[in-house]
Amino acid sequence: MADKIGIDLEQSRIKDAPASMFYIPNFITQDEEEYILSKIPANQWITLSHRRLQAIPARLTPSNALVASSGLPEWLLKPAVQRIDELGIFQDSPYKTANHCLINGYLPGQGIMPHEDGSAYHPVVATISLSSSLVLDVTEKKSNDSSSDQDDRQSWRIFQEPRSLLVTAGSAYTETLHGIAEVKEDIDLKGETVANWDLLGDRERVMESGGNNLRETRISLTFRDVLKVSNVGSKIFGKVRG
Ligand SMILES: O=C(O)CCC(=O)C(=O)O
Ligand SMILES: [Fe+2]
């Protein structure tokens, strides 16, 4: 794996998308992908109707605070968070790094409703995709202009390959919704329909499949910096668990 310190993030900007989104294919190696997959705790999934989920080191409290007795575990820090930090994307965040990771698991046909990630976090999210490719749909928030019935919101399709990194920051974080359609196959993938087409690691694969992507189980690691952090967990629970 090339040394990521030299990466010029600007070259990875998705030009045909709201500012600021960046896509880096092969951000981690296959060995690193397998290592991370082997470390995801098998018994900590929360099963939702359309995906499964786990929050590391902990779920946020109802007031959006991160209360935990430990930080992110070593298997998420190295290589993932360390390499993300080298990009400088968290340099203006309060903790200067990601302190939280939501892991999502999707079977083919599963997805996530359009939503925004909101104000619990510094407005940067770094997503590493594992195991399978899929399309993330990014849409302008609904305009307040109720005089028009027409839904003329702009939208963009971002194709996320396994081992890639997607960074969402700036107005892409604050002014858009993102979601994943509940389909088993993404279709009509080509330069005209995929915003990050020119940045993809393996366009050939998509073209050989006639512009279709049959989904398999896909895992995403979504790293963020939670604004409100308290480590009272260690006091409440007595012992700090390693
Ligand atoms: O799985 C993804 O890439 C998106 C997940 C997501 O939107 C979230 O965790 O807030
Ligand atoms: Fe999200």
Tab-separated table of C-alpha atoms and ligand atoms in Angstrom:
chain	number	residue	atom	x	y	z
A	1	MET	CA	0.000	0.000	0.000
A	2	ALA	CA	1.375	3.367	-0.953
A	3	ASP	CA	2.176	5.767	1.803
A	4	LYS	CA	-0.952	7.859	2.208
A	5	ILE	CA	0.839	10.858	3.683
A	6	GLY	CA	1.509	12.028	0.151
A	7	ILE	CA	-2.131	11.934	-0.918
A	8	ASP	CA	-3.406	15.143	-2.404
A	9	LEU	CA	-7.028	15.095	-1.331
A	10	GLU	CA	-7.912	17.684	-3.960
A	11	GLN	CA	-7.268	15.109	-6.704
A	12	SER	CA	-9.906	12.918	-5.087
A	13	ARG	CA	-12.628	15.543	-5.054
A	14	ILE	CA	-15.888	14.423	-6.666
A	15	LYS	CA	-16.320	17.398	-8.956
A	16	ASP	CA	-19.830	16.523	-10.039
A	17	ALA	CA	-21.193	16.499	-6.467
A	18	PRO	CA	-21.929	19.064	-3.774
A	19	ALA	CA	-18.894	20.511	-2.011
A	20	SER	CA	-17.153	18.749	-0.414
A	21	MET	CA	-17.078	15.054	-1.235
A	22	PHE	CA	-13.936	13.042	-1.878
A	23	TYR	CA	-13.541	9.455	-3.085
A	24	ILE	CA	-10.388	7.361	-2.745
A	25	PRO	CA	-10.488	3.822	-4.171
A	26	ASN	CA	-8.312	1.125	-2.572
A	27	PHE	CA	-7.835	3.200	0.553
A	28	ILE	CA	-7.092	-0.038	2.387
A	29	THR	CA	-5.622	-3.281	1.055
A	30	GLN	CA	-7.415	-6.633	0.781
A	31	ASP	CA	-5.404	-7.925	3.752
A	32	GLU	CA	-6.443	-4.899	5.815
A	33	GLU	CA	-10.059	-5.372	4.758
A	34	GLU	CA	-9.965	-9.029	5.861
A	35	TYR	CA	-8.298	-8.062	9.128
A	36	ILE	CA	-10.972	-5.463	9.958
A	37	LEU	CA	-13.789	-7.832	8.980
A	38	SER	CA	-12.337	-10.508	11.269
A	39	LYS	CA	-12.282	-8.061	14.188
A	40	ILE	CA	-15.855	-6.766	13.995
A	41	PRO	CA	-17.542	-8.286	17.056
A	42	ALA	CA	-19.989	-10.921	15.841
A	43	ASN	CA	-22.279	-10.612	18.857
A	44	GLN	CA	-22.745	-6.866	19.110
A	45	TRP	CA	-24.981	-6.215	16.143
A	46	ILE	CA	-28.232	-4.354	16.695
A	47	THR	CA	-30.653	-5.748	14.137
A	48	LEU	CA	-32.869	-3.140	12.516
A	49	SER	CA	-35.542	-3.903	9.945
A	50	HIS	CA	-33.459	-2.772	6.980
A	51	ARG	CA	-29.840	-3.171	8.113
A	52	ARG	CA	-27.808	-4.053	11.151
A	53	LEU	CA	-25.670	-1.735	13.140
A	54	GLN	CA	-23.103	-1.389	15.880
A	55	ALA	CA	-21.651	1.712	17.522
A	56	ILE	CA	-18.057	1.760	18.724
A	57	PRO	CA	-17.047	2.554	21.418
A	58	ALA	CA	-20.704	3.170	22.425
A	59	ARG	CA	-24.081	4.426	21.239
A	60	LEU	CA	-24.666	8.123	21.826
A	61	THR	CA	-26.874	9.095	24.762
A	62	PRO	CA	-30.290	10.730	24.109
A	63	SER	CA	-28.563	14.108	24.415
A	64	ASN	CA	-26.038	13.038	21.759
A	65	ALA	CA	-23.091	12.611	24.103
A	66	LEU	CA	-20.472	9.928	23.767
A	67	VAL	CA	-20.024	8.345	27.166
A	68	ALA	CA	-17.414	5.635	27.100
A	69	SER	CA	-14.630	4.301	29.232
A	70	SER	CA	-12.343	3.724	26.279
A	71	GLY	CA	-11.695	5.150	22.858
A	72	LEU	CA	-11.787	3.390	19.509
A	73	PRO	CA	-10.095	-0.021	19.591
A	74	GLU	CA	-6.715	-0.664	18.051
A	75	TRP	CA	-8.194	-2.633	15.121
A	76	LEU	CA	-10.076	0.500	13.994
A	77	LEU	CA	-7.234	2.905	14.759
A	78	LYS	CA	-4.632	1.018	12.746
A	79	PRO	CA	-4.668	1.304	9.837
A	80	ALA	CA	-8.064	2.983	9.280
A	81	VAL	CA	-8.218	6.023	11.550
A	82	GLN	CA	-4.498	6.645	11.350
A	83	ARG	CA	-4.653	6.777	7.565
A	84	ILE	CA	-7.781	8.969	7.614
A	85	ASP	CA	-6.032	11.388	9.965
A	86	GLU	CA	-3.153	11.693	7.527
A	87	LEU	CA	-5.585	13.281	5.085
A	88	GLY	CA	-6.113	16.167	7.507
A	89	ILE	CA	-9.905	15.995	7.244
A	90	PHE	CA	-10.376	16.147	11.017
A	91	GLN	CA	-7.794	18.855	11.631
A	92	ASP	CA	-10.474	21.445	12.460
A	93	SER	CA	-12.609	19.119	14.567
A	94	PRO	CA	-12.607	19.386	18.369
A	95	TYR	CA	-10.733	16.139	18.967
A	96	LYS	CA	-8.702	16.365	15.746
A	97	THR	CA	-9.561	12.769	14.927
A	98	ALA	CA	-12.457	10.367	14.686
A	99	ASN	CA	-13.652	9.216	18.094
A	100	HIS	CA	-16.683	7.237	16.966
A	101	CYS	CA	-17.492	4.574	14.405
A	102	LEU	CA	-20.936	3.374	13.346
A	103	ILE	CA	-20.666	0.057	11.552
A	104	ASN	CA	-23.542	-0.732	9.207
A	105	GLY	CA	-24.241	-4.096	7.618
A	106	TYR	CA	-26.520	-4.451	4.593
A	107	LEU	CA	-27.699	-7.625	2.908
A	108	PRO	CA	-28.589	-7.380	-0.791
A	109	GLY	CA	-31.923	-5.541	-0.921
A	110	GLN	CA	-31.313	-3.648	2.294
A	111	GLY	CA	-30.521	0.057	2.586
A	112	ILE	CA	-31.039	3.214	4.569
A	113	MET	CA	-33.695	5.913	4.174
A	114	PRO	CA	-32.541	9.348	3.029
A	115	HIS	CA	-31.343	11.254	6.097
A	116	GLU	CA	-28.731	13.661	7.352
A	117	ASP	CA	-26.191	12.807	10.022
A	118	GLY	CA	-26.974	15.920	12.042
A	119	SER	CA	-25.417	18.108	14.669
A	120	ALA	CA	-24.128	15.521	17.134
A	121	TYR	CA	-20.972	15.364	15.052
A	122	HIS	CA	-18.394	17.697	13.645
A	123	PRO	CA	-19.599	17.975	10.024
A	124	VAL	CA	-17.200	15.476	8.479
A	125	VAL	CA	-17.829	11.775	7.929
A	126	ALA	CA	-15.304	9.298	6.582
A	127	THR	CA	-16.794	6.054	5.267
A	128	ILE	CA	-14.786	2.949	4.471
A	129	SER	CA	-16.731	0.337	2.509
A	130	LEU	CA	-16.022	-3.373	2.920
A	131	SER	CA	-16.961	-6.532	0.998
A	132	SER	CA	-19.348	-5.224	-1.658
A	133	SER	CA	-20.080	-2.224	-3.843
A	134	LEU	CA	-23.236	-0.176	-3.808
A	135	VAL	CA	-24.648	3.201	-4.754
A	136	LEU	CA	-25.133	5.959	-2.197
A	137	ASP	CA	-27.798	8.439	-3.291
A	138	VAL	CA	-27.167	12.043	-2.320
A	139	THR	CA	-30.028	14.518	-2.676
A	140	GLU	CA	-30.452	18.218	-2.039
A	141	LYS	CA	-32.624	18.855	1.010
A	142	LYS	CA	-36.197	19.699	0.118
A	143	SER	CA	-36.548	23.332	-0.701
A	144	ASN	CA	-38.881	25.354	1.521
A	145	ASP	CA	-40.531	26.713	-1.553
A	146	SER	CA	-43.980	25.145	-1.204
A	147	SER	CA	-45.328	27.121	-4.159
A	148	SER	CA	-43.858	24.522	-6.449
A	149	ASP	CA	-45.238	20.985	-6.528
A	150	GLN	CA	-42.422	19.843	-8.663
A	151	ASP	CA	-39.683	17.934	-6.980
A	152	ASP	CA	-36.737	19.482	-8.722
A	153	ARG	CA	-34.174	18.574	-6.144
A	154	GLN	CA	-30.831	17.671	-7.605
A	155	SER	CA	-29.390	14.274	-6.813
A	156	TRP	CA	-26.122	12.440	-7.357
A	157	ARG	CA	-25.139	8.776	-7.336
A	158	ILE	CA	-21.895	7.848	-5.610
A	159	PHE	CA	-20.613	4.327	-6.330
A	160	GLN	CA	-18.734	2.946	-3.317
A	161	GLU	CA	-16.352	0.087	-4.033
A	162	PRO	CA	-14.992	-2.280	-1.391
A	163	ARG	CA	-11.931	-0.841	0.375
A	164	SER	CA	-12.743	2.698	-0.776
A	165	LEU	CA	-12.981	5.816	1.348
A	166	LEU	CA	-15.733	8.404	0.893
A	167	VAL	CA	-15.370	11.721	2.707
A	168	THR	CA	-18.436	13.943	3.115
A	169	ALA	CA	-17.845	17.431	4.494
A	170	GLY	CA	-18.888	21.055	4.070
A	171	SER	CA	-22.225	21.746	2.414
A	172	ALA	CA	-22.426	18.110	1.280
A	173	TYR	CA	-22.738	17.306	4.982
A	174	THR	CA	-25.079	20.131	5.934
A	175	GLU	CA	-27.237	20.690	2.826
A	176	THR	CA	-27.911	17.205	1.482
A	177	LEU	CA	-29.554	13.932	2.459
A	178	HIS	CA	-27.976	10.551	1.779
A	179	GLY	CA	-29.563	7.142	1.493
A	180	ILE	CA	-29.140	3.679	0.020
A	181	ALA	CA	-31.947	2.225	-2.108
A	182	GLU	CA	-33.288	-1.156	-1.038
A	183	VAL	CA	-32.399	-2.986	-4.224
A	184	LYS	CA	-30.444	-6.138	-4.934
A	185	GLU	CA	-28.777	-4.654	-7.963
A	186	ASP	CA	-27.600	-1.167	-8.890
A	187	ILE	CA	-28.194	-0.541	-12.565
A	188	ASP	CA	-27.309	1.959	-15.277
A	189	LEU	CA	-23.873	2.699	-13.861
A	190	LYS	CA	-21.836	4.783	-16.270
A	191	GLY	CA	-19.990	8.073	-16.625
A	192	GLU	CA	-23.191	10.054	-17.104
A	193	THR	CA	-24.977	8.649	-14.051
A	194	VAL	CA	-22.251	8.118	-11.469
A	195	ALA	CA	-20.761	11.273	-9.978
A	196	ASN	CA	-17.447	9.637	-9.017
A	197	TRP	CA	-17.092	7.553	-12.185
A	198	ASP	CA	-13.693	9.022	-13.111
A	199	LEU	CA	-12.335	8.291	-9.638
A	200	LEU	CA	-13.389	4.623	-9.482
A	201	GLY	CA	-10.730	1.997	-8.895
A	202	ASP	CA	-12.256	-0.596	-11.244
A	203	ARG	CA	-14.531	0.860	-13.911
A	204	GLU	CA	-13.789	-2.168	-16.114
A	205	ARG	CA	-15.601	-4.468	-13.716
A	206	VAL	CA	-18.719	-2.326	-13.882
A	207	MET	CA	-18.564	-2.002	-17.653
A	208	GLU	CA	-18.058	-5.767	-18.080
A	209	SER	CA	-21.237	-6.275	-16.070
A	210	GLY	CA	-23.142	-4.036	-18.468
A	211	GLY	CA	-23.287	-1.185	-15.971
A	212	ASN	CA	-24.928	-3.359	-13.321
A	213	ASN	CA	-23.733	-4.139	-9.811
A	214	LEU	CA	-25.170	-7.200	-8.129
A	215	ARG	CA	-24.936	-6.441	-4.424
A	216	GLU	CA	-23.494	-8.768	-1.830
A	217	THR	CA	-23.324	-8.188	1.915
A	218	ARG	CA	-21.752	-4.800	2.394
A	219	ILE	CA	-20.295	-3.380	5.588
A	220	SER	CA	-19.570	0.312	6.086
A	221	LEU	CA	-17.378	1.872	8.744
A	222	THR	CA	-18.524	5.455	9.262
A	223	PHE	CA	-16.027	7.479	11.276
A	224	ARG	CA	-16.966	10.765	12.921
A	225	ASP	CA	-15.918	13.149	15.678
A	226	VAL	CA	-18.698	13.361	18.285
A	227	LEU	CA	-18.804	16.894	19.703
A	228	LYS	CA	-19.960	16.061	23.219
A	229	VAL	CA	-17.702	13.589	24.989
A	230	SER	CA	-17.655	12.511	28.584
A	231	ASN	CA	-15.583	9.755	30.094
A	232	VAL	CA	-17.706	9.429	33.220
A	233	GLY	CA	-18.397	5.874	32.100
A	234	SER	CA	-15.204	4.820	33.788
A	235	LYS	CA	-16.374	6.425	37.045
A	236	ILE	CA	-19.905	5.095	36.897
A	237	PHE	CA	-18.853	1.568	36.157
A	238	GLY	CA	-15.871	1.560	38.471
A	239	LYS	CA	-13.211	-0.322	36.610
A	240	VAL	CA	-11.997	0.804	33.248
A	241	ARG	CA	-12.281	-2.156	30.958
A	242	GLY	CA	-9.360	-2.554	28.629
B	1	LIG	O1	-23.524	2.764	4.991
B	1	LIG	C1	-23.309	3.902	4.579
B	1	LIG	O2	-22.449	4.159	3.733
B	1	LIG	C2	-24.138	5.045	5.088
B	1	LIG	C3	-24.488	4.897	6.504
B	1	LIG	C4	-25.079	6.135	7.070
B	1	LIG	O3	-25.600	6.946	6.381
B	1	LIG	C5	-24.973	6.400	8.507
B	1	LIG	O4	-24.450	5.551	9.247
B	1	LIG	O5	-25.389	7.482	8.931
B	2	FE	FE	-25.799	8.797	7.430
